[in-house]
PDB file of C-alpha atoms in Angstrom:
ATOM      1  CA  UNK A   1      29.305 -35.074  -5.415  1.00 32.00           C
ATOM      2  CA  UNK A   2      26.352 -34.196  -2.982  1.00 35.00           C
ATOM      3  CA  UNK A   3      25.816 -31.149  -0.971  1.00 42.00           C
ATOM      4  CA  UNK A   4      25.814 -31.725   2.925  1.00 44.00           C
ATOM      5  CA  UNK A   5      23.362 -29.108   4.847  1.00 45.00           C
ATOM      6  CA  UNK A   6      23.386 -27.991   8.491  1.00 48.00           C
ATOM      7  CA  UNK A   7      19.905 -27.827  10.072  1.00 48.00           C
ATOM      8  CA  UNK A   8      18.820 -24.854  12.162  1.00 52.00           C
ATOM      9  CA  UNK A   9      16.481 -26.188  15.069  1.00 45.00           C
ATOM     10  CA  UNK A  10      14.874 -24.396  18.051  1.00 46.00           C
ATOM     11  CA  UNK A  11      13.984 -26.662  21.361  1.00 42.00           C
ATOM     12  CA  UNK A  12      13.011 -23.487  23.604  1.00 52.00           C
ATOM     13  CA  UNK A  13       9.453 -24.559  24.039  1.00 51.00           C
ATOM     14  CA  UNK A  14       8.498 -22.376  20.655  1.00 52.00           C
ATOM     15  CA  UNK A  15       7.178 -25.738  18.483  1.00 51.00           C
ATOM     16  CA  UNK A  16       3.893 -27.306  18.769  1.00 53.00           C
ATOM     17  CA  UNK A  17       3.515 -29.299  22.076  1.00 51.00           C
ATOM     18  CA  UNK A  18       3.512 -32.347  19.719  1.00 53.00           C
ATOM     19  CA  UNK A  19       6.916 -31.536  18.351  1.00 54.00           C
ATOM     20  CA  UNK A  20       9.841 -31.966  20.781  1.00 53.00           C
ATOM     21  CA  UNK A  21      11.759 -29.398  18.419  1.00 54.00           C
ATOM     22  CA  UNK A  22      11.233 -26.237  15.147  1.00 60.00           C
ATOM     23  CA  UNK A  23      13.836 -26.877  12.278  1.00 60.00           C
ATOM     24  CA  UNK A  24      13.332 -23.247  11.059  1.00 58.00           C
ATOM     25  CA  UNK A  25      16.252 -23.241   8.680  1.00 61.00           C
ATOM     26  CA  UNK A  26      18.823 -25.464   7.107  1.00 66.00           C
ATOM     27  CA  UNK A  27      22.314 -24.033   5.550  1.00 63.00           C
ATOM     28  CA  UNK A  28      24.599 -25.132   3.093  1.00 66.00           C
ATOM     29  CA  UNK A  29      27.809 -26.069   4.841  1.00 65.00           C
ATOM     30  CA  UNK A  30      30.129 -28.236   2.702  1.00 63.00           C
ATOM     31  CA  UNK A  31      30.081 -30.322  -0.594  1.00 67.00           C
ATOM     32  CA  UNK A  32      31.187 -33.816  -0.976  1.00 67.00           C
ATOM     33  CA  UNK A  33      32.093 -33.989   2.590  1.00 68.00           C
ATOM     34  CA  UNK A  34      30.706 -35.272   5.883  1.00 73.00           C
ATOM     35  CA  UNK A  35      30.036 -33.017   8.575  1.00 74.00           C
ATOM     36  CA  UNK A  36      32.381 -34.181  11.881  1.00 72.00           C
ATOM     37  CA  UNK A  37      30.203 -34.679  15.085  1.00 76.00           C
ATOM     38  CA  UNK A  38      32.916 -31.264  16.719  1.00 75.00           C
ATOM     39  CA  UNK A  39      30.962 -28.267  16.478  1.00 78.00           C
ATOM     40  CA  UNK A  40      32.347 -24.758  18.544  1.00 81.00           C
ATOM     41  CA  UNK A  41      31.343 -21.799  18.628  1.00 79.00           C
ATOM     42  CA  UNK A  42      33.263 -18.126  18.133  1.00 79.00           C
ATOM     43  CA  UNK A  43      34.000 -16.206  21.426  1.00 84.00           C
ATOM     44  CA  UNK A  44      31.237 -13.826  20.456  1.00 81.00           C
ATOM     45  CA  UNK A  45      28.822 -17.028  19.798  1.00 76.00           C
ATOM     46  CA  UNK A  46      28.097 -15.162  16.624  1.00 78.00           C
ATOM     47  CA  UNK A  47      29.233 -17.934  14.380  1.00 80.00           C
ATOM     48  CA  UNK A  48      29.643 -22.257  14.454  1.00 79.00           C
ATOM     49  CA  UNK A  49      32.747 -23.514  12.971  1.00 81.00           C
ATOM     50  CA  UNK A  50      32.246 -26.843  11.852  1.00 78.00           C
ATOM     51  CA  UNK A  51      35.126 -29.765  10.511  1.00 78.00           C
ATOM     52  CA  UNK A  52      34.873 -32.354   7.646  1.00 76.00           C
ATOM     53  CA  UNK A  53      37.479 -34.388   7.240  1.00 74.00           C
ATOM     54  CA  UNK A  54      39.073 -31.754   4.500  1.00 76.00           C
ATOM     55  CA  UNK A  55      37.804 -28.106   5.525  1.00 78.00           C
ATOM     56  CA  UNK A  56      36.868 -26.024   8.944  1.00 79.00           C
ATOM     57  CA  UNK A  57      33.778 -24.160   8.245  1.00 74.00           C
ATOM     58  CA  UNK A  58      32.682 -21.122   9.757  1.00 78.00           C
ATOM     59  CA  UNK A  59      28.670 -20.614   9.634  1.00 77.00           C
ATOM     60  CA  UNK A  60      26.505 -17.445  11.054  1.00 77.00           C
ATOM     61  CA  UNK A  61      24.408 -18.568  13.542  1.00 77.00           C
ATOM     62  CA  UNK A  62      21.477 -16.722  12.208  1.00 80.00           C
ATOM     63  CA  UNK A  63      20.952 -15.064   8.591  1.00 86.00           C
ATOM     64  CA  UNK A  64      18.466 -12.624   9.947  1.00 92.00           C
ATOM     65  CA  UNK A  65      19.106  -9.811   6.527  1.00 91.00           C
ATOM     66  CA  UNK A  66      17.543 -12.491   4.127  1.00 92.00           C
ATOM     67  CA  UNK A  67      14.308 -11.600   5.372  1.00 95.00           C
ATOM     68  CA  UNK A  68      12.621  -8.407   3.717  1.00 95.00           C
ATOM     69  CA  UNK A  69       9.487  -7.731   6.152  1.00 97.00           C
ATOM     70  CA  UNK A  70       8.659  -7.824   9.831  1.00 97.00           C
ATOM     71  CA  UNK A  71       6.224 -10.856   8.943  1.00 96.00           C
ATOM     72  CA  UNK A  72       8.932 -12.492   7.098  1.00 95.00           C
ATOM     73  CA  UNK A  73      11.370 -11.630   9.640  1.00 95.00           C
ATOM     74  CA  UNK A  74       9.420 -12.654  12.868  1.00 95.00           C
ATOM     75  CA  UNK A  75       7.552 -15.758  10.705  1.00 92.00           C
ATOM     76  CA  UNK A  76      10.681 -17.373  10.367  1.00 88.00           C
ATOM     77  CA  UNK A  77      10.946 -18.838  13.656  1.00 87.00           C
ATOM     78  CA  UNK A  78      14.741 -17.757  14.252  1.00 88.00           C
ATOM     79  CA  UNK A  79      15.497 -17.047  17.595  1.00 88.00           C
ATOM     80  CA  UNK A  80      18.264 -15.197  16.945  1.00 89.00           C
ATOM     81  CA  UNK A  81      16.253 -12.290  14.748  1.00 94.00           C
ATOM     82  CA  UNK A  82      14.146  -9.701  15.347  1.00 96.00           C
ATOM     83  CA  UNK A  83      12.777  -6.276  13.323  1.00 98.00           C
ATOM     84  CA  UNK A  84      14.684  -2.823  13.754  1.00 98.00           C
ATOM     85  CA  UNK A  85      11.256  -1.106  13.402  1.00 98.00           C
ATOM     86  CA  UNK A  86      12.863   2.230  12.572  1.00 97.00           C
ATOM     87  CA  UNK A  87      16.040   0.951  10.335  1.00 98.00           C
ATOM     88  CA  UNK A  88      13.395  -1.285   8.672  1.00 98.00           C
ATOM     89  CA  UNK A  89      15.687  -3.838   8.917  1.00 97.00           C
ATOM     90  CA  UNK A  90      15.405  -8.130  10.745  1.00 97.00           C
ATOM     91  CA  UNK A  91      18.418  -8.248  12.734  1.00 95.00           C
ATOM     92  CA  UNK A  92      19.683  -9.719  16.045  1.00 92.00           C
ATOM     93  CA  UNK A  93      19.063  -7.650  18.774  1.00 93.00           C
ATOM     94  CA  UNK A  94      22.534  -6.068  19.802  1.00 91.00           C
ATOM     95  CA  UNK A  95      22.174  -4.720  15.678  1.00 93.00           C
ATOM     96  CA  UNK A  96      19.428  -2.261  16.292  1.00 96.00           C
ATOM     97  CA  UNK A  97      20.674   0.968  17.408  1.00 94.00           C
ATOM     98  CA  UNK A  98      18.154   1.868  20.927  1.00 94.00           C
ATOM     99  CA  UNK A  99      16.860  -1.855  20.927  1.00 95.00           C
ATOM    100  CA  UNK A 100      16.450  -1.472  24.549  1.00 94.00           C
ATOM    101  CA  UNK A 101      13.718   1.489  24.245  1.00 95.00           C
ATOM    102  CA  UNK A 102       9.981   0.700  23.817  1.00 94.00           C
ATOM    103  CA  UNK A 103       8.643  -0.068  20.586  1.00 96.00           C
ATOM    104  CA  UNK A 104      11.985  -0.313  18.769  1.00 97.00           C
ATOM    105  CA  UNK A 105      13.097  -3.805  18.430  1.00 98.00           C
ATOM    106  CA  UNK A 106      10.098  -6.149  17.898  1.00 97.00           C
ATOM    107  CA  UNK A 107      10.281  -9.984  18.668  1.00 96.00           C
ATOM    108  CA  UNK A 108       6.776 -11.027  18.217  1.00 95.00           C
ATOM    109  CA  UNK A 109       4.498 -10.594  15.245  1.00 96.00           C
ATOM    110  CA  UNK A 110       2.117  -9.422  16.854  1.00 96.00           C
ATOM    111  CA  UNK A 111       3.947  -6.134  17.458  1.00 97.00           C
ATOM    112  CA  UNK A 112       4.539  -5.749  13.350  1.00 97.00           C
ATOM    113  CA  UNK A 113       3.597  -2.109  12.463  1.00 96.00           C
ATOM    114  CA  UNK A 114       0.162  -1.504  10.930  1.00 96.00           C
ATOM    115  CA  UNK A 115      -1.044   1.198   9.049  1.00 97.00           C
ATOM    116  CA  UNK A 116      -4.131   3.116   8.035  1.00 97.00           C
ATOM    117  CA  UNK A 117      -4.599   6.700   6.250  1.00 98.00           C
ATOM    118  CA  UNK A 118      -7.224   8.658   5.628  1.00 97.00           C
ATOM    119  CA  UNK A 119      -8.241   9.415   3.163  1.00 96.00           C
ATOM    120  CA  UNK A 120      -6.563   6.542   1.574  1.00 95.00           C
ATOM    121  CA  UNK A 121      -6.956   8.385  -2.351  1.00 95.00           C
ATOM    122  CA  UNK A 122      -7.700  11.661  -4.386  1.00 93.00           C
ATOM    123  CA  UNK A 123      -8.279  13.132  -7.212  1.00 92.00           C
ATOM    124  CA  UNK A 124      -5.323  14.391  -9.516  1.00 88.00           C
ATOM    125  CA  UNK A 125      -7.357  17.598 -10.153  1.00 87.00           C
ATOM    126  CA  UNK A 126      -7.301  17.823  -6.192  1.00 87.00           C
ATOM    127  CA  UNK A 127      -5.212  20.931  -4.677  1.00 88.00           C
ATOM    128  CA  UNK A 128      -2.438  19.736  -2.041  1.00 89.00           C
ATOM    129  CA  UNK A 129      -4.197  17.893   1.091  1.00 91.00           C
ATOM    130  CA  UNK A 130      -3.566  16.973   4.104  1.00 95.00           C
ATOM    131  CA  UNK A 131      -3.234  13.054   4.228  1.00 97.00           C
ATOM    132  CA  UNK A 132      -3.672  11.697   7.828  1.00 98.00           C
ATOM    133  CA  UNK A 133      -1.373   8.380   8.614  1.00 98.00           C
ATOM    134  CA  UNK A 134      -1.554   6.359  12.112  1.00 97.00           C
ATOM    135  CA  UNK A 135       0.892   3.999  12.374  1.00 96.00           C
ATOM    136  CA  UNK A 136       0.172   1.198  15.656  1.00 96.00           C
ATOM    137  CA  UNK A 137       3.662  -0.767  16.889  1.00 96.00           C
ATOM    138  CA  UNK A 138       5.901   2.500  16.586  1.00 97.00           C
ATOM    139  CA  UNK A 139       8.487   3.963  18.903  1.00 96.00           C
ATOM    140  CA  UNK A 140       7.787   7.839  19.250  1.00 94.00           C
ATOM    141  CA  UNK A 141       8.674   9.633  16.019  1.00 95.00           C
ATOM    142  CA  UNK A 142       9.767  13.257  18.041  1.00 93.00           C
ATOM    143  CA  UNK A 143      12.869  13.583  16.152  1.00 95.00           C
ATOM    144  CA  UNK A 144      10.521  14.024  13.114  1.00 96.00           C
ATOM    145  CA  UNK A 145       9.388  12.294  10.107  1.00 97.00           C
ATOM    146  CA  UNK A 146       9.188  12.952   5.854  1.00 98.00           C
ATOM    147  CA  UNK A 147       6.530  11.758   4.258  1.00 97.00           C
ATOM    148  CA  UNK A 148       7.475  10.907   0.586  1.00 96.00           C
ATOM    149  CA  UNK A 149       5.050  10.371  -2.728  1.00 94.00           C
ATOM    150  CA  UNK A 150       7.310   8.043  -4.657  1.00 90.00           C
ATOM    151  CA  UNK A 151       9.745  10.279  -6.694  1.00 85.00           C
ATOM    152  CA  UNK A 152       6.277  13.250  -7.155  1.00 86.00           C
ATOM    153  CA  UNK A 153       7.309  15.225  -3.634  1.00 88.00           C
ATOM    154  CA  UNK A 154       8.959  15.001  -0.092  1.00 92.00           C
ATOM    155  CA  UNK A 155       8.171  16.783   2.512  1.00 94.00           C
ATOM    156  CA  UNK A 156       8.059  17.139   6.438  1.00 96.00           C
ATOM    157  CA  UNK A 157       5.662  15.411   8.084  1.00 97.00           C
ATOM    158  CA  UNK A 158       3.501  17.023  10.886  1.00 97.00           C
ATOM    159  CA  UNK A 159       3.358  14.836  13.880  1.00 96.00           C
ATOM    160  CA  UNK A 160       0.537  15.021  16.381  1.00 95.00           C
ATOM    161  CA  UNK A 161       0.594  12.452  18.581  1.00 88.00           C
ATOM    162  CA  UNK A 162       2.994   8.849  18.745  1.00 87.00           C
ATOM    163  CA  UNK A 163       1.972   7.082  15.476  1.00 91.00           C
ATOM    164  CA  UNK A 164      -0.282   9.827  14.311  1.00 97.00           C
ATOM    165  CA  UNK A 165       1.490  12.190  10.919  1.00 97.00           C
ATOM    166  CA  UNK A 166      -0.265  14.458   8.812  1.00 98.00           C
ATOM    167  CA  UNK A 167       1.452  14.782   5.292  1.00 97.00           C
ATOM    168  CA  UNK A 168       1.142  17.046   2.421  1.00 95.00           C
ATOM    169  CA  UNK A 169       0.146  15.416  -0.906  1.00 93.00           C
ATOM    170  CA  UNK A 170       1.347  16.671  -4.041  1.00 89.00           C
ATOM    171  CA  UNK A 171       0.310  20.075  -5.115  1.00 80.00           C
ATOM    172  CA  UNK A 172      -1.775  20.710  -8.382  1.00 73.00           C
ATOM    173  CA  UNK A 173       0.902  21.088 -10.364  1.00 72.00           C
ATOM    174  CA  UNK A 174       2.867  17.654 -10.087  1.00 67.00           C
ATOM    175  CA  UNK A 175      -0.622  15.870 -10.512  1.00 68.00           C
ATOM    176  CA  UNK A 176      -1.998  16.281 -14.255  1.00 59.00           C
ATOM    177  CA  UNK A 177       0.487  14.299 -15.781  1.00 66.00           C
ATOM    178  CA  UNK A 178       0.446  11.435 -12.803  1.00 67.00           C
ATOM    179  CA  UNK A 179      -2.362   9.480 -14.279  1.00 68.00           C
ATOM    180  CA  UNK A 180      -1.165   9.581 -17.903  1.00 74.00           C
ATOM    181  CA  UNK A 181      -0.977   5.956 -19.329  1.00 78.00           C
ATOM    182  CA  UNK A 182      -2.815   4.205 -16.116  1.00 80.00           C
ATOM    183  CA  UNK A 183      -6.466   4.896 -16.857  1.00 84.00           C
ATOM    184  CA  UNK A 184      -8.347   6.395 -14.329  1.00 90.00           C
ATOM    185  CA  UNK A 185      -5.868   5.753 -11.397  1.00 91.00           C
ATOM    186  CA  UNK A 186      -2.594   4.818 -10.262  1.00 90.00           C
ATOM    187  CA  UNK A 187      -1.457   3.699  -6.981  1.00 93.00           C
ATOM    188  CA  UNK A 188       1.576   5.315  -5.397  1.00 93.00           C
ATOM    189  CA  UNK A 189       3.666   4.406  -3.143  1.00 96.00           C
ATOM    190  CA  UNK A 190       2.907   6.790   0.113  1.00 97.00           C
ATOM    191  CA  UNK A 191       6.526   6.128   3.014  1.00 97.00           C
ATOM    192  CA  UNK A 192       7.215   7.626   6.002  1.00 98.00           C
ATOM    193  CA  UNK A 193      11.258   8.282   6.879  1.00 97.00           C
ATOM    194  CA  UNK A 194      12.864   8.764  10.199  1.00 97.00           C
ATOM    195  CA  UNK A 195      14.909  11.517  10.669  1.00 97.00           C
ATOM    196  CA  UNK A 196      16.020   9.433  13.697  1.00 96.00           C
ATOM    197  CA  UNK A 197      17.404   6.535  11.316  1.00 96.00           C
ATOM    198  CA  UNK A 198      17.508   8.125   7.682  1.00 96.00           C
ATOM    199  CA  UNK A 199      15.376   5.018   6.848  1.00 97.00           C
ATOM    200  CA  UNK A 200      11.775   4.679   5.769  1.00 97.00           C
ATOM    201  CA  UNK A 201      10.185   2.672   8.050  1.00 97.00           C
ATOM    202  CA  UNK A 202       6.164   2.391   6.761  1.00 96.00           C
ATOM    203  CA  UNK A 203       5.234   2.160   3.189  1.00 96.00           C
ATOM    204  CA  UNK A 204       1.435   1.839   2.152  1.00 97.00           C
ATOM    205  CA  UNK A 205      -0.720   2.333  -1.039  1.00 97.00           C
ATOM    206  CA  UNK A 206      -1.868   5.687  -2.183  1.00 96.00           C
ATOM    207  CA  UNK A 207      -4.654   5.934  -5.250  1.00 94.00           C
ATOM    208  CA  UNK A 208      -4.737   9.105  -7.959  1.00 92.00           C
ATOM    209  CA  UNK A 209      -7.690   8.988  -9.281  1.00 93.00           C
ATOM    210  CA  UNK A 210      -8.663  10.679 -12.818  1.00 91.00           C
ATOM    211  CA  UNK A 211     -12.288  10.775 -13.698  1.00 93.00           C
ATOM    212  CA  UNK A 212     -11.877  12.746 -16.619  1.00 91.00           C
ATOM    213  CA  UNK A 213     -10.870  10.052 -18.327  1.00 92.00           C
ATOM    214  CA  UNK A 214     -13.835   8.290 -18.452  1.00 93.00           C
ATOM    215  CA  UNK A 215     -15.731   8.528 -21.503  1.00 92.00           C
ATOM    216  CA  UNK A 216     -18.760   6.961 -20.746  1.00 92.00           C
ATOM    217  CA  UNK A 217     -21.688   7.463 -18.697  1.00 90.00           C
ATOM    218  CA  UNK A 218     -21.655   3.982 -17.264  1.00 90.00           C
ATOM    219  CA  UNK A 219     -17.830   3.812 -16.785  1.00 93.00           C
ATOM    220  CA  UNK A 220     -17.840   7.342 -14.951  1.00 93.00           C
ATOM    221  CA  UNK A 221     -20.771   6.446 -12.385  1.00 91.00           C
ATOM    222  CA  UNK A 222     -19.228   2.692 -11.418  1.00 92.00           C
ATOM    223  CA  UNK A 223     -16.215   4.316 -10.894  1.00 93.00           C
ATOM    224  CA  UNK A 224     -15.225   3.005  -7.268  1.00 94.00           C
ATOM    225  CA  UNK A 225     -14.325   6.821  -6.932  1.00 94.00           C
ATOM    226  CA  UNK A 226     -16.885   9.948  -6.529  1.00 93.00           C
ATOM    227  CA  UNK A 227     -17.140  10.455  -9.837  1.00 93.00           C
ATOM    228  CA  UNK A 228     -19.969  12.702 -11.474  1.00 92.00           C
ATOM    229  CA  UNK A 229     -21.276  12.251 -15.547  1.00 91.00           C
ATOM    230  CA  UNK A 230     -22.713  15.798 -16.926  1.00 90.00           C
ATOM    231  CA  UNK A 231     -25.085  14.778 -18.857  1.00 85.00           C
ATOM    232  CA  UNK A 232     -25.343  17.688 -21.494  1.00 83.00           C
ATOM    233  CA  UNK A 233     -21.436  18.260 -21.829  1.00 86.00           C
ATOM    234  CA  UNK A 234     -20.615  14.312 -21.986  1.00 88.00           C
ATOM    235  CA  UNK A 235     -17.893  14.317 -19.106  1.00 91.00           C
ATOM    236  CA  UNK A 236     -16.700  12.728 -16.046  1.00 93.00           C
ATOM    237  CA  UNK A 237     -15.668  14.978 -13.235  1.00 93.00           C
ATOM    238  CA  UNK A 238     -15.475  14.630  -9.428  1.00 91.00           C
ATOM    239  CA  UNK A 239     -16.121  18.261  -9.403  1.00 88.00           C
ATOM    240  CA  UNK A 240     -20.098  18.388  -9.144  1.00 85.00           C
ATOM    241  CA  UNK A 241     -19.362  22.167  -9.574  1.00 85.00           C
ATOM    242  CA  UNK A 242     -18.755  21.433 -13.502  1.00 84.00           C
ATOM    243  CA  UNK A 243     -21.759  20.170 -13.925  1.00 84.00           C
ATOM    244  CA  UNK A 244     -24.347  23.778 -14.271  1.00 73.00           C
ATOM    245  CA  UNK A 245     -27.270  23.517 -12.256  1.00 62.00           C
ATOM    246  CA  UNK A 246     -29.091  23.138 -15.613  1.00 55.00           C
ATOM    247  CA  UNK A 247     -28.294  20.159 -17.069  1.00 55.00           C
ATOM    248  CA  UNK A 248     -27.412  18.298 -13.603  1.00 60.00           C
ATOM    249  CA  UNK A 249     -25.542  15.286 -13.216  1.00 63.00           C
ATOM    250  CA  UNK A 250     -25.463  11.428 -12.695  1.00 70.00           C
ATOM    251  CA  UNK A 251     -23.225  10.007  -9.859  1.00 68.00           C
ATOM    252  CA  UNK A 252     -24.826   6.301  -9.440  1.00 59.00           C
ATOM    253  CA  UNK A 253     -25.887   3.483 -11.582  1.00 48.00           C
ATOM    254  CA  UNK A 254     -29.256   4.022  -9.501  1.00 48.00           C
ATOM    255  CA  UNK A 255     -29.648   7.248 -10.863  1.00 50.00           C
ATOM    256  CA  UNK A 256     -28.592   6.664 -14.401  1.00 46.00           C
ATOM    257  CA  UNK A 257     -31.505   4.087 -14.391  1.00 46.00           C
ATOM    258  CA  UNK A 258     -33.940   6.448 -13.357  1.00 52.00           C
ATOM    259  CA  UNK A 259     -32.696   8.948 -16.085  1.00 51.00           C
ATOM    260  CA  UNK A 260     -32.481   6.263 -18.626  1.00 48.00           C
ATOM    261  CA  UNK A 261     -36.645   5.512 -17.117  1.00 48.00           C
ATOM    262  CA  UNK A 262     -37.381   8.952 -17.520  1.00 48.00           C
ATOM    263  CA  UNK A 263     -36.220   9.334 -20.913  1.00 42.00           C
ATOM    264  CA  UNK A 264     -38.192   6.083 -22.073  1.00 45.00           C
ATOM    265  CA  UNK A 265     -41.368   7.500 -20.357  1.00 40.00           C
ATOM    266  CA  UNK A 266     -41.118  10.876 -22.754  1.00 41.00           C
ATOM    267  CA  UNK A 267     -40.509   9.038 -25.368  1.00 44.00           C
ATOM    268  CA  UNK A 268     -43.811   6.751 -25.193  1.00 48.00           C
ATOM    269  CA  UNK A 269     -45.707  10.298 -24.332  1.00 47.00           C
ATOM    270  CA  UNK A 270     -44.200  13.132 -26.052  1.00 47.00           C
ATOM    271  CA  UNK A 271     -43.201  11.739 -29.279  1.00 50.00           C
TER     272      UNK A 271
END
């Protein structure tokens, strides 16, 4: 018994110029059975049926929903797909509802969606703030957009410009409890949804950071966060307003060596 496999190939000048031809996928077709030289395609060319000397096949002529991303999607090399930017979805063409419109339908990878936000974390002791995502390679988003913290809140998104959002993060109550059994952080999932589509359609990393649960001196000022060690009451806050004027505070490893110096020197003098 052996499995026989149809190969996918493009000749439409995509390959290398040393390659007369791209074999971008290859399907199982039949097993145990040679593949008959008679190939024909549906009236709607969206399928090859295909005879052995036992069965008629009937293939897809592309498998475009195996792929998960637009890089996936578009890296393939299949003619036939391309990525439904707001159904977040690879599909042919004639699939993706307004394909036609700018910015909808995306064939190239360079026209994958990128995204930044600012600021890209906070602190769980933070009150609700206004998170800033741009989003480059979108159609316009007028019909409106929710921004969505993983299952901690949802909520309308405020759009200012094409690819520019401002969401709400979480208010102060949802937050304590976020970090509890992740250290000093944990990263969140941060997604935009259509309102157009009723699909999310950008997803990105969010950090929660927790300085509090630091415990020492060191940990709390290499903290990749803005962290803050009061050095009478022994704790880690990015609230320099915690610290009292007083007893100040340490926020580098630059400036716990020159308190770590200074206590040395009045030690040699003083004692």
């Amino acid at each position: 018994m052996f499995m026989l496999f149809l190969p996918q190939i493009r000749v439409d000048g995509i390959p290398p110029a040393s390659q007369s031809a791209l074999l971008y996928e290859t399907v199982t077709v039949s097993e145990g059975h040679p593949i008959l030289r008679d190939m024909v395609f549906s009236p709607d060319y969206q399928y090859i049926y295909l005879l052995s000397d036992k069965q008629v096949s009937r293939v897809p002529v592309e498998s475009c929903s195996q792929y998960s991303t637009c890089k996936e999607c578009l890296g393939s090399g299949d003619p036939h797909c391309g990525w439904c930017v707001l159904y977040n979805k690879c599909s042919r063409q004639e699939a993706c509802e307004k394909w036609s419109e700018p910015q909808h339908f995306a064939t190239e990878l360079k026209q994958c969606t990128e995204v930044s936000v600012t600021p890209s974390n906070m602190s769980v002791t933070s009150p609700a703030t206004q998170v800033s995502v741009r989003a480059v390679n979108v159609p316009s988003l007028s019909a409106g957009v929710i921004c969505v913290f993983e299952e901690l809140s949802e909520s309308q998104g405020e759009v200012l410009s094409k690819g520019h959002v401002l969401c709400l993060s979480p208010s102060l109550r949802d937050l304590p409890a976020l970090t509890q059994g992740y250290g000093d952080k944990r990263v969140v999932k941060l997604s935009l949804k259509s309102k157009e589509s009723g699909h999310t359609f950008i997803t990105t990393d969010f950090v929660f950071y927790n300085c509090s649960v630091l415990q020492s001196c060191s940990s709390c000022v290499s903290s990749p966060f803005p962290c803050n060690w009061c050095k009478y009451r022994h704790i880690c806050t990015n609230n320099v307003a915690e610290c009292s004027f007083q007893e100040g505070r340490v926020n580098s490893v630059e400036s716990l060596w020159q308190q770590q110096q200074q206590w040395w020197w009045w030690q040699l003098h003083f004692k």
